[in-house]
Amino acid sequence: MKHEAIIDEPMVEVRDLHVSFGKGAGAVRAVNGVSFALRKGEVLGVLGESGSGKSVMLRTLLGLLPAHARTEGTVTVAGQPVLSLPPDALRRLRGSTVAMIFQEPMTAFDPVFTIGRQIAETIMRHDRVGRDAAMKRAQELLELVAIPSAKGRLANYPHEMSGGMRQRAMIALALACRPSVLLADEPTTALDVTVQIQILLLLRRLQAELDMAVVFVTHDIGVAVEISDRIGVMYAGRFVEEAPIEALVDAHAHPYTRGLLASTVHGQRKGERLETIPGAPPNLAALPPGCAFAPRCRHADDRCRAEAPEPRVVGPSHVARCHHLSAGR
Amino acid sequence: MNALHDVATEFPPQADLVRPREVESPGYWRQVRNRLSRDPVTIGAGTVLALIVLSALLAPLLAPYDPYQGSIMTRMKPVGFEGHPLGTDETGRDMLSRLLYGGRVSLLAGVAPVAAALAIGGTLGVVAGFFGGLVNTLIMRVTDVFYAFPSILLAIAICGLLGAGLVNTLISLTLVFIPPIIRISESVTTQVRAYDFVEAARASGARPMQLIRHQVLANVLGPILVYATSLVSLSIILAAGLSFLGLGVTPPTAEWGLMLNALRQAIYIDPVLAALPGAMIFVTSMCFNLISDGLRGAMDVRIRT
């Protein structure tokens, strides 16, 4: 059936993406060959430490990089080649087909306009509707994200809301034009834990109801497991392991993934001392020639230090970049 | 829209869990007005200023004498002299009438150059701050050159070049105020441009002009306006200074700076009389400064009421 073919077409497809800032020897190589495909209704969690290139990768999907960034590879979002799109077409794509949720809802809202006005403004930017209609839809959106007394909240300024409420409003703003792809840049990091889980459940619910493809960037493995169907573990600008959620938790293959999981707090390991990964993430301006994780890896040998590992299939839709795949278990 | 509707009805908002008080936020300008109305200093300054402006506007009705008609018989009469409540000046002209008429020129010299400089300098500054790069360098380095001169010196130089007269005074003061306004608007714009909400707006598909209008201008206008208000008092003083030096308006025009200059020599005969135009300059500029202070507080929505 023709219909099915459209559904099977990936909403987001990234192939061998490289992003660097600056030129020559001092260039900061933030993303070094990321590839993935995301179908409609699927959630990809991107897990990584600070400086692993995850936020840069996310911004590339929207063409939001600063002018001096240099990109290679292809990024296709909803059938559009983002990296080679003219500015006007890119603007039409942003906000309507692809929307983004930011980490800090306080600074991601304009402090001098009311929430309602900002949501309505985004609606009017893409759809030909009047202010009253846009405001009405803004109210429906606030109801959708379960903000109580939505009508009154429309007239609130961002500072008049609590952190969780603001993040809900941020989600409402992102959903304003019914996007088919949602990019989330650590949307729960700035919230306290009880609010975090509410926001995650809300996102999960909306994602399923609106059948969105979601790329969810986080450094919190607990959050990633909660929200994702699949997880890509990012290290020094690469996916070192990509797997469905169960496979990643139960049968992770990469030593870095093992280290991340071992350093996570959870209830069953009460009283045990947490493991840490020794060392620090590599300098993105001076990456080691071999495996980027080799300097911190206890299994590293000469081969690891000389030659960067290619992705290898570990299981069904489970790939990892490591020379010692068994060592990670 | 249908999908959204369905979800909205399937998952009703949990409004009934906690009964929130109806949060009805008043509009922005009403909020500003509310705050100003609770600030006695700003209200006081505003009232005094309104009286001064009104008296200048109504000078032909209020003035008891012709401000340019003096009598040699009643020179240098003190405050409270019969028929002349504020005395007379060195050529016997009625002080009250001259102060009323003088306010017209002085207020014009205070407000007009700042308004003109705000339009020109504000635009240049926002453009420089928003686009950055070469545009910024070009605008800001030229600004720096002008900024290097002390303002009074620059005003004197430009006025000297153009010649004396009211219009030339206004032009020279405008030119003097453009660089500092560029500076302020550039720096606040650069600051605002770095905020997440500008990127968020860009991520939702806003064009550069929309970004400037909604995200940048709205956040930048307050600080620039407050700064400009504080320049009004400086402008009055500079205009008075130019007249004092003989570069601004020319005698016999009634203008506070010029009157101060003329009565300077009489300071040992009647210091109170000589101080009157100075007092008017002081009170007016003080009012502008206090109002600009009050506005700064009232226009910032981030400060809770």
Short mmCIF file of N, CA, C and O in Angstrom, two decimals, chain A residues 59 62 64 88 91 94-96 98-100 102 104 107-113 117-118 121-122 125-126 137 140-141 143-144 146-149 151-153 155-157 159-161 168 170 175-176 178 205-206 209-210, chain B residues 1-8 10-15 18 20-29 31 35 195-208 210 213-216 218-219 299 301-304:
data_model
loop_
_atom_site.label_atom_id
_atom_site.label_comp_id
_atom_site.label_asym_id
_atom_site.label_seq_id
_atom_site.Cartn_x
_atom_site.Cartn_y
_atom_site.Cartn_z
N ARG A 59 20.98 20.83 17.45
CA ARG A 59 20.77 22.11 16.78
C ARG A 59 20.97 22.00 15.28
O ARG A 59 20.35 22.72 14.50
N LEU A 62 17.94 21.41 13.20
CA LEU A 62 17.08 22.56 12.93
C LEU A 62 17.81 23.62 12.12
O LEU A 62 17.28 24.68 11.86
N LEU A 64 20.29 25.36 13.21
CA LEU A 64 20.44 26.49 14.14
C LEU A 64 21.89 26.78 14.51
O LEU A 64 22.15 27.47 15.47
N ASP A 88 14.60 30.74 3.68
CA ASP A 88 13.15 30.86 3.76
C ASP A 88 12.47 29.51 4.00
O ASP A 88 11.58 29.40 4.84
N ARG A 91 13.07 28.40 7.54
CA ARG A 91 12.18 29.06 8.49
C ARG A 91 10.79 28.45 8.50
O ARG A 91 10.15 28.35 9.53
N ARG A 94 11.03 25.21 10.49
CA ARG A 94 11.17 25.41 11.93
C ARG A 94 9.84 25.82 12.55
O ARG A 94 9.16 26.69 12.04
N GLY A 95 9.51 25.19 13.63
CA GLY A 95 8.31 25.60 14.34
C GLY A 95 7.07 24.90 13.83
O GLY A 95 6.18 24.58 14.59
N SER A 96 6.99 24.65 12.52
CA SER A 96 5.79 23.99 12.02
C SER A 96 5.99 22.48 11.93
O SER A 96 5.24 21.72 12.50
N VAL A 98 9.18 20.92 12.54
CA VAL A 98 10.11 20.55 13.59
C VAL A 98 10.06 21.60 14.68
O VAL A 98 10.16 22.79 14.39
N ALA A 99 9.90 21.19 15.91
CA ALA A 99 9.91 22.16 17.02
C ALA A 99 10.91 21.71 18.06
O ALA A 99 11.32 20.56 18.10
N MET A 100 11.28 22.66 18.92
CA MET A 100 12.33 22.35 19.88
C MET A 100 11.89 22.78 21.28
O MET A 100 11.25 23.82 21.46
N PHE A 102 13.49 23.67 25.01
CA PHE A 102 14.80 24.04 25.54
C PHE A 102 14.96 23.63 27.00
O PHE A 102 14.00 23.34 27.70
N GLU A 104 16.14 25.41 29.66
CA GLU A 104 15.82 26.36 30.72
C GLU A 104 14.58 27.15 30.30
O GLU A 104 14.70 28.09 29.53
N THR A 107 14.66 31.13 30.56
CA THR A 107 15.33 31.99 29.60
C THR A 107 14.84 31.73 28.17
O THR A 107 15.13 32.51 27.28
N ALA A 108 14.10 30.64 27.98
CA ALA A 108 13.63 30.36 26.63
C ALA A 108 12.33 31.09 26.32
O ALA A 108 11.88 31.10 25.19
N PHE A 109 11.73 31.70 27.34
CA PHE A 109 10.57 32.56 27.10
C PHE A 109 11.03 34.01 27.15
O PHE A 109 11.89 34.38 27.97
N ASP A 110 10.43 34.81 26.29
CA ASP A 110 10.71 36.24 26.31
C ASP A 110 10.08 36.85 27.56
O ASP A 110 8.87 36.73 27.75
N PRO A 111 10.88 37.48 28.43
CA PRO A 111 10.33 37.92 29.72
C PRO A 111 9.30 39.05 29.63
O PRO A 111 8.56 39.25 30.57
N VAL A 112 9.24 39.78 28.53
CA VAL A 112 8.34 40.94 28.50
C VAL A 112 7.01 40.68 27.80
O VAL A 112 6.20 41.60 27.68
N PHE A 113 6.78 39.46 27.34
CA PHE A 113 5.48 39.16 26.76
C PHE A 113 4.79 38.07 27.56
O PHE A 113 5.45 37.23 28.16
N ARG A 117 0.54 35.36 24.51
CA ARG A 117 0.96 36.13 23.35
C ARG A 117 2.08 35.41 22.59
O ARG A 117 2.09 35.38 21.37
N GLN A 118 3.01 34.82 23.34
CA GLN A 118 4.14 34.16 22.68
C GLN A 118 3.70 32.92 21.92
O GLN A 118 4.20 32.64 20.84
N GLU A 121 1.77 34.12 18.88
CA GLU A 121 2.70 34.69 17.91
C GLU A 121 3.27 33.58 17.02
O GLU A 121 3.37 33.73 15.80
N THR A 122 3.65 32.45 17.65
CA THR A 122 4.20 31.34 16.89
C THR A 122 3.15 30.74 15.96
O THR A 122 3.45 30.40 14.81
N ARG A 125 2.69 32.95 13.06
CA ARG A 125 3.85 32.98 12.18
C ARG A 125 3.70 31.95 11.06
O ARG A 125 4.19 32.13 9.96
N HIS A 126 3.04 30.85 11.36
CA HIS A 126 2.97 29.76 10.37
C HIS A 126 1.59 29.58 9.76
O HIS A 126 1.48 29.15 8.63
N ARG A 137 -6.47 29.00 20.36
CA ARG A 137 -5.69 27.77 20.21
C ARG A 137 -4.61 27.69 21.28
O ARG A 137 -4.29 26.60 21.77
N GLU A 140 -6.19 26.19 24.19
CA GLU A 140 -6.35 24.74 24.04
C GLU A 140 -5.03 24.02 24.27
O GLU A 140 -5.00 22.94 24.86
N LEU A 141 -3.95 24.66 23.82
CA LEU A 141 -2.63 24.03 23.99
C LEU A 141 -2.26 23.96 25.47
O LEU A 141 -1.73 22.96 25.95
N GLU A 143 -4.33 23.77 27.89
CA GLU A 143 -5.15 22.70 28.46
C GLU A 143 -4.56 21.35 28.11
O GLU A 143 -4.55 20.43 28.93
N LEU A 144 -4.05 21.24 26.90
CA LEU A 144 -3.45 19.99 26.44
C LEU A 144 -2.28 19.57 27.32
O LEU A 144 -2.09 18.40 27.61
N ALA A 146 -2.02 20.22 30.35
CA ALA A 146 -2.55 20.11 31.71
C ALA A 146 -2.13 21.25 32.62
O ALA A 146 -1.71 21.05 33.75
N ILE A 147 -2.23 22.46 32.12
CA ILE A 147 -2.03 23.62 32.98
C ILE A 147 -3.41 24.04 33.50
O ILE A 147 -4.31 24.31 32.71
N PRO A 148 -3.58 24.06 34.83
CA PRO A 148 -4.89 24.42 35.37
C PRO A 148 -5.24 25.87 35.08
O PRO A 148 -4.35 26.72 34.97
N SER A 149 -6.51 26.16 34.99
CA SER A 149 -7.08 27.46 34.63
C SER A 149 -6.30 28.12 33.50
O SER A 149 -5.73 29.20 33.63
N LYS A 151 -7.07 29.59 30.82
CA LYS A 151 -7.49 30.89 30.30
C LYS A 151 -6.77 32.02 31.04
O LYS A 151 -6.25 32.94 30.43
N GLY A 152 -6.72 31.89 32.38
CA GLY A 152 -6.04 32.92 33.17
C GLY A 152 -4.54 32.90 32.95
O GLY A 152 -3.89 33.94 32.91
N ARG A 153 -4.00 31.69 32.77
CA ARG A 153 -2.55 31.55 32.60
C ARG A 153 -2.03 32.20 31.31
O ARG A 153 -0.87 32.54 31.21
N ALA A 155 -2.53 35.03 30.32
CA ALA A 155 -2.14 36.42 30.57
C ALA A 155 -0.95 36.50 31.52
O ALA A 155 -0.57 37.59 31.92
N ASN A 156 -0.36 35.37 31.88
CA ASN A 156 0.78 35.38 32.79
C ASN A 156 2.08 35.68 32.06
O ASN A 156 2.27 35.28 30.91
N TYR A 157 2.97 36.38 32.75
CA TYR A 157 4.34 36.52 32.25
C TYR A 157 5.13 35.30 32.71
O TYR A 157 4.79 34.69 33.73
N HIS A 159 7.75 34.91 34.38
CA HIS A 159 8.23 34.88 35.77
C HIS A 159 7.12 34.62 36.77
O HIS A 159 7.37 34.39 37.94
N GLU A 160 5.88 34.69 36.31
CA GLU A 160 4.76 34.46 37.23
C GLU A 160 4.40 32.99 37.35
O GLU A 160 3.46 32.64 38.04
N MET A 161 5.15 32.13 36.65
CA MET A 161 4.87 30.70 36.69
C MET A 161 5.98 29.96 37.41
O MET A 161 7.11 30.43 37.48
N ARG A 168 5.88 23.15 31.04
CA ARG A 168 4.65 22.73 30.36
C ARG A 168 4.29 23.74 29.28
O ARG A 168 3.92 23.38 28.17
N MET A 170 6.29 25.69 27.77
CA MET A 170 7.29 25.55 26.71
C MET A 170 6.89 24.41 25.75
O MET A 170 7.02 24.54 24.54
N LEU A 175 4.39 22.65 20.62
CA LEU A 175 3.35 21.90 19.92
C LEU A 175 2.42 22.82 19.14
O LEU A 175 1.48 22.36 18.49
N ALA A 176 2.67 24.13 19.20
CA ALA A 176 1.74 25.12 18.67
C ALA A 176 1.30 24.81 17.24
O ALA A 176 0.14 24.99 16.90
N ARG A 178 1.56 21.83 15.63
CA ARG A 178 1.49 20.37 15.44
C ARG A 178 2.69 19.81 14.70
O ARG A 178 2.58 19.35 13.56
N ARG A 205 3.07 10.88 26.77
CA ARG A 205 1.67 10.80 26.42
C ARG A 205 1.40 11.58 25.13
O ARG A 205 0.81 11.08 24.18
N LEU A 206 1.92 12.82 25.07
CA LEU A 206 1.68 13.66 23.90
C LEU A 206 2.33 13.07 22.67
O LEU A 206 1.79 13.11 21.57
N GLU A 209 0.13 10.31 21.47
CA GLU A 209 -1.14 10.78 20.93
C GLU A 209 -0.95 11.50 19.60
O GLU A 209 -1.76 11.35 18.69
N LEU A 210 0.09 12.29 19.50
CA LEU A 210 0.28 13.09 18.29
C LEU A 210 1.21 12.39 17.30
O LEU A 210 1.53 12.93 16.26
N MET B 1 -5.92 20.14 13.68
CA MET B 1 -6.45 20.57 14.97
C MET B 1 -7.19 19.43 15.65
O MET B 1 -7.30 19.35 16.86
N ASN B 2 -7.70 18.49 14.78
CA ASN B 2 -8.54 17.44 15.33
C ASN B 2 -7.82 16.60 16.37
O ASN B 2 -8.37 16.32 17.43
N ALA B 3 -6.59 16.24 16.03
CA ALA B 3 -5.81 15.41 16.95
C ALA B 3 -5.67 16.10 18.30
O ALA B 3 -5.87 15.49 19.35
N LEU B 4 -5.38 17.37 18.25
CA LEU B 4 -5.21 18.12 19.49
C LEU B 4 -6.51 18.11 20.30
O LEU B 4 -6.50 17.96 21.51
N HIS B 5 -7.61 18.29 19.57
CA HIS B 5 -8.90 18.33 20.25
C HIS B 5 -9.17 17.04 20.99
O HIS B 5 -9.59 17.04 22.14
N ASP B 6 -8.88 15.94 20.27
CA ASP B 6 -9.14 14.64 20.87
C ASP B 6 -8.37 14.47 22.16
O ASP B 6 -8.90 14.04 23.17
N VAL B 7 -7.09 14.79 22.10
CA VAL B 7 -6.26 14.61 23.29
C VAL B 7 -6.78 15.49 24.41
O VAL B 7 -6.84 15.10 25.56
N ALA B 8 -7.16 16.71 24.04
CA ALA B 8 -7.60 17.66 25.06
C ALA B 8 -8.84 17.13 25.78
O ALA B 8 -8.99 17.30 26.98
N GLU B 10 -9.70 13.92 25.92
CA GLU B 10 -9.40 12.67 26.58
C GLU B 10 -8.66 12.89 27.90
O GLU B 10 -8.82 12.16 28.85
N PHE B 11 -7.82 13.88 27.90
CA PHE B 11 -7.06 14.18 29.11
C PHE B 11 -7.47 15.56 29.62
O PHE B 11 -6.80 16.54 29.30
N PRO B 12 -8.56 15.64 30.34
CA PRO B 12 -8.96 16.97 30.81
C PRO B 12 -7.91 17.51 31.78
O PRO B 12 -7.29 16.74 32.51
N PRO B 13 -7.68 18.80 31.77
CA PRO B 13 -6.72 19.38 32.68
C PRO B 13 -7.11 19.10 34.13
O PRO B 13 -8.29 19.05 34.46
N GLN B 14 -6.12 18.93 34.97
CA GLN B 14 -6.42 18.55 36.35
C GLN B 14 -6.75 19.76 37.21
O GLN B 14 -6.24 19.93 38.30
N ALA B 15 -7.66 20.56 36.69
CA ALA B 15 -7.95 21.81 37.37
C ALA B 15 -8.65 21.57 38.70
O ALA B 15 -8.54 22.36 39.63
N VAL B 18 -6.41 20.87 42.54
CA VAL B 18 -6.16 22.00 43.42
C VAL B 18 -6.97 23.15 42.82
O VAL B 18 -6.92 23.38 41.64
N PRO B 20 -7.08 26.53 41.95
CA PRO B 20 -6.18 27.68 41.91
C PRO B 20 -6.97 28.98 41.91
O PRO B 20 -8.08 29.01 41.39
N ARG B 21 -6.41 29.99 42.51
CA ARG B 21 -7.11 31.27 42.44
C ARG B 21 -6.99 31.76 41.00
O ARG B 21 -5.99 31.50 40.32
N GLU B 22 -8.02 32.41 40.54
CA GLU B 22 -8.03 32.86 39.15
C GLU B 22 -6.89 33.85 38.97
O GLU B 22 -6.85 34.90 39.63
N VAL B 23 -5.94 33.49 38.11
CA VAL B 23 -4.78 34.37 37.93
C VAL B 23 -5.01 35.25 36.72
O VAL B 23 -4.74 34.86 35.60
N GLU B 24 -5.56 36.40 36.96
CA GLU B 24 -5.82 37.33 35.88
C GLU B 24 -4.76 38.42 35.97
O GLU B 24 -4.74 39.20 36.91
N SER B 25 -3.86 38.43 35.01
CA SER B 25 -2.77 39.40 35.05
C SER B 25 -3.18 40.64 34.25
O SER B 25 -3.68 40.51 33.14
N PRO B 26 -3.04 41.83 34.84
CA PRO B 26 -3.40 43.02 34.09
C PRO B 26 -2.42 43.25 32.94
O PRO B 26 -1.34 42.68 32.93
N GLY B 27 -2.82 44.04 31.98
CA GLY B 27 -1.95 44.31 30.84
C GLY B 27 -0.67 45.02 31.26
O GLY B 27 -0.57 45.54 32.37
N TYR B 28 0.28 45.01 30.35
CA TYR B 28 1.59 45.55 30.69
C TYR B 28 1.54 47.00 31.10
O TYR B 28 2.05 47.40 32.15
N TRP B 29 0.90 47.83 30.27
CA TRP B 29 0.93 49.26 30.57
C TRP B 29 0.12 49.60 31.81
O TRP B 29 0.45 50.52 32.53
N GLN B 31 -0.05 47.64 34.33
CA GLN B 31 0.84 47.24 35.42
C GLN B 31 1.86 48.35 35.71
O GLN B 31 2.15 48.66 36.86
N ARG B 35 2.19 50.54 39.20
CA ARG B 35 3.41 50.68 39.99
C ARG B 35 3.79 52.13 40.17
O ARG B 35 4.21 52.55 41.24
N TYR B 195 20.33 35.65 24.65
CA TYR B 195 19.40 34.87 25.46
C TYR B 195 18.79 33.73 24.68
O TYR B 195 18.65 33.79 23.46
N ASP B 196 18.38 32.70 25.42
CA ASP B 196 17.77 31.52 24.81
C ASP B 196 16.50 31.86 24.03
O ASP B 196 16.21 31.24 23.03
N PHE B 197 15.74 32.86 24.53
CA PHE B 197 14.45 33.05 23.88
C PHE B 197 14.59 33.59 22.47
O PHE B 197 13.71 33.40 21.64
N VAL B 198 15.72 34.22 22.18
CA VAL B 198 15.95 34.64 20.80
C VAL B 198 16.20 33.41 19.93
O VAL B 198 15.65 33.28 18.84
N GLU B 199 16.98 32.47 20.47
CA GLU B 199 17.21 31.23 19.73
C GLU B 199 15.91 30.44 19.63
O GLU B 199 15.61 29.83 18.59
N ALA B 200 15.13 30.46 20.71
CA ALA B 200 13.86 29.73 20.70
C ALA B 200 12.94 30.29 19.62
O ALA B 200 12.28 29.54 18.91
N ALA B 201 12.93 31.61 19.48
CA ALA B 201 12.09 32.22 18.46
C ALA B 201 12.60 31.84 17.08
O ALA B 201 11.84 31.56 16.16
N ARG B 202 13.93 31.82 16.95
CA ARG B 202 14.51 31.43 15.67
C ARG B 202 14.15 29.98 15.37
O ARG B 202 13.83 29.63 14.24
N ALA B 203 14.16 29.15 16.42
CA ALA B 203 13.83 27.74 16.25
C ALA B 203 12.38 27.56 15.88
O ALA B 203 12.00 26.51 15.37
N SER B 204 11.54 28.55 16.16
CA SER B 204 10.14 28.40 15.77
C SER B 204 9.86 29.14 14.47
O SER B 204 8.71 29.39 14.11
N GLY B 205 10.92 29.53 13.78
CA GLY B 205 10.76 30.03 12.43
C GLY B 205 10.59 31.53 12.27
O GLY B 205 10.00 31.97 11.30
N ALA B 206 11.12 32.32 13.22
CA ALA B 206 10.97 33.78 13.10
C ALA B 206 11.99 34.35 12.13
O ALA B 206 13.13 33.88 12.05
N ARG B 207 11.58 35.39 11.38
CA ARG B 207 12.51 36.09 10.49
C ARG B 207 13.31 37.11 11.30
O ARG B 207 12.87 37.54 12.36
N PRO B 208 14.47 37.54 10.74
CA PRO B 208 15.28 38.53 11.48
C PRO B 208 14.50 39.78 11.89
O PRO B 208 14.63 40.24 13.01
N GLN B 210 11.29 40.03 12.44
CA GLN B 210 10.37 39.68 13.52
C GLN B 210 11.12 39.55 14.84
O GLN B 210 10.63 39.95 15.88
N ARG B 213 11.78 42.99 16.11
CA ARG B 213 10.60 43.68 16.59
C ARG B 213 10.09 43.08 17.90
O ARG B 213 9.80 43.80 18.84
N HIS B 214 10.00 41.76 17.97
CA HIS B 214 9.39 41.16 19.15
C HIS B 214 10.40 40.88 20.25
O HIS B 214 10.23 41.31 21.37
N GLN B 215 11.44 40.15 19.92
CA GLN B 215 12.32 39.70 20.98
C GLN B 215 13.27 40.82 21.41
O GLN B 215 13.48 41.04 22.59
N VAL B 216 13.86 41.52 20.45
CA VAL B 216 14.90 42.47 20.81
C VAL B 216 14.31 43.81 21.28
O VAL B 216 14.52 44.22 22.42
N ALA B 218 11.44 44.85 22.30
CA ALA B 218 10.64 44.85 23.52
C ALA B 218 11.50 44.78 24.76
O ALA B 218 11.17 45.34 25.80
N ASN B 219 12.63 44.09 24.66
CA ASN B 219 13.48 43.94 25.83
C ASN B 219 14.47 45.07 25.99
O ASN B 219 15.06 45.26 27.04
N MET B 299 8.95 49.89 34.71
CA MET B 299 8.86 49.25 33.40
C MET B 299 9.46 47.87 33.36
O MET B 299 9.36 47.17 32.36
N VAL B 301 9.09 44.30 34.04
CA VAL B 301 8.06 43.36 34.47
C VAL B 301 8.63 42.25 35.34
O VAL B 301 7.89 41.55 36.01
N ARG B 302 9.94 42.09 35.32
CA ARG B 302 10.51 40.98 36.08
C ARG B 302 10.52 41.24 37.57
O ARG B 302 10.64 40.34 38.37
N ILE B 303 10.42 42.53 37.94
CA ILE B 303 10.34 42.85 39.36
C ILE B 303 8.91 42.61 39.81
O ILE B 303 7.97 43.16 39.25
N ARG B 304 8.74 41.77 40.82
CA ARG B 304 7.39 41.45 41.26
C ARG B 304 6.75 42.62 41.99
O ARG B 304 7.43 43.37 42.68
#
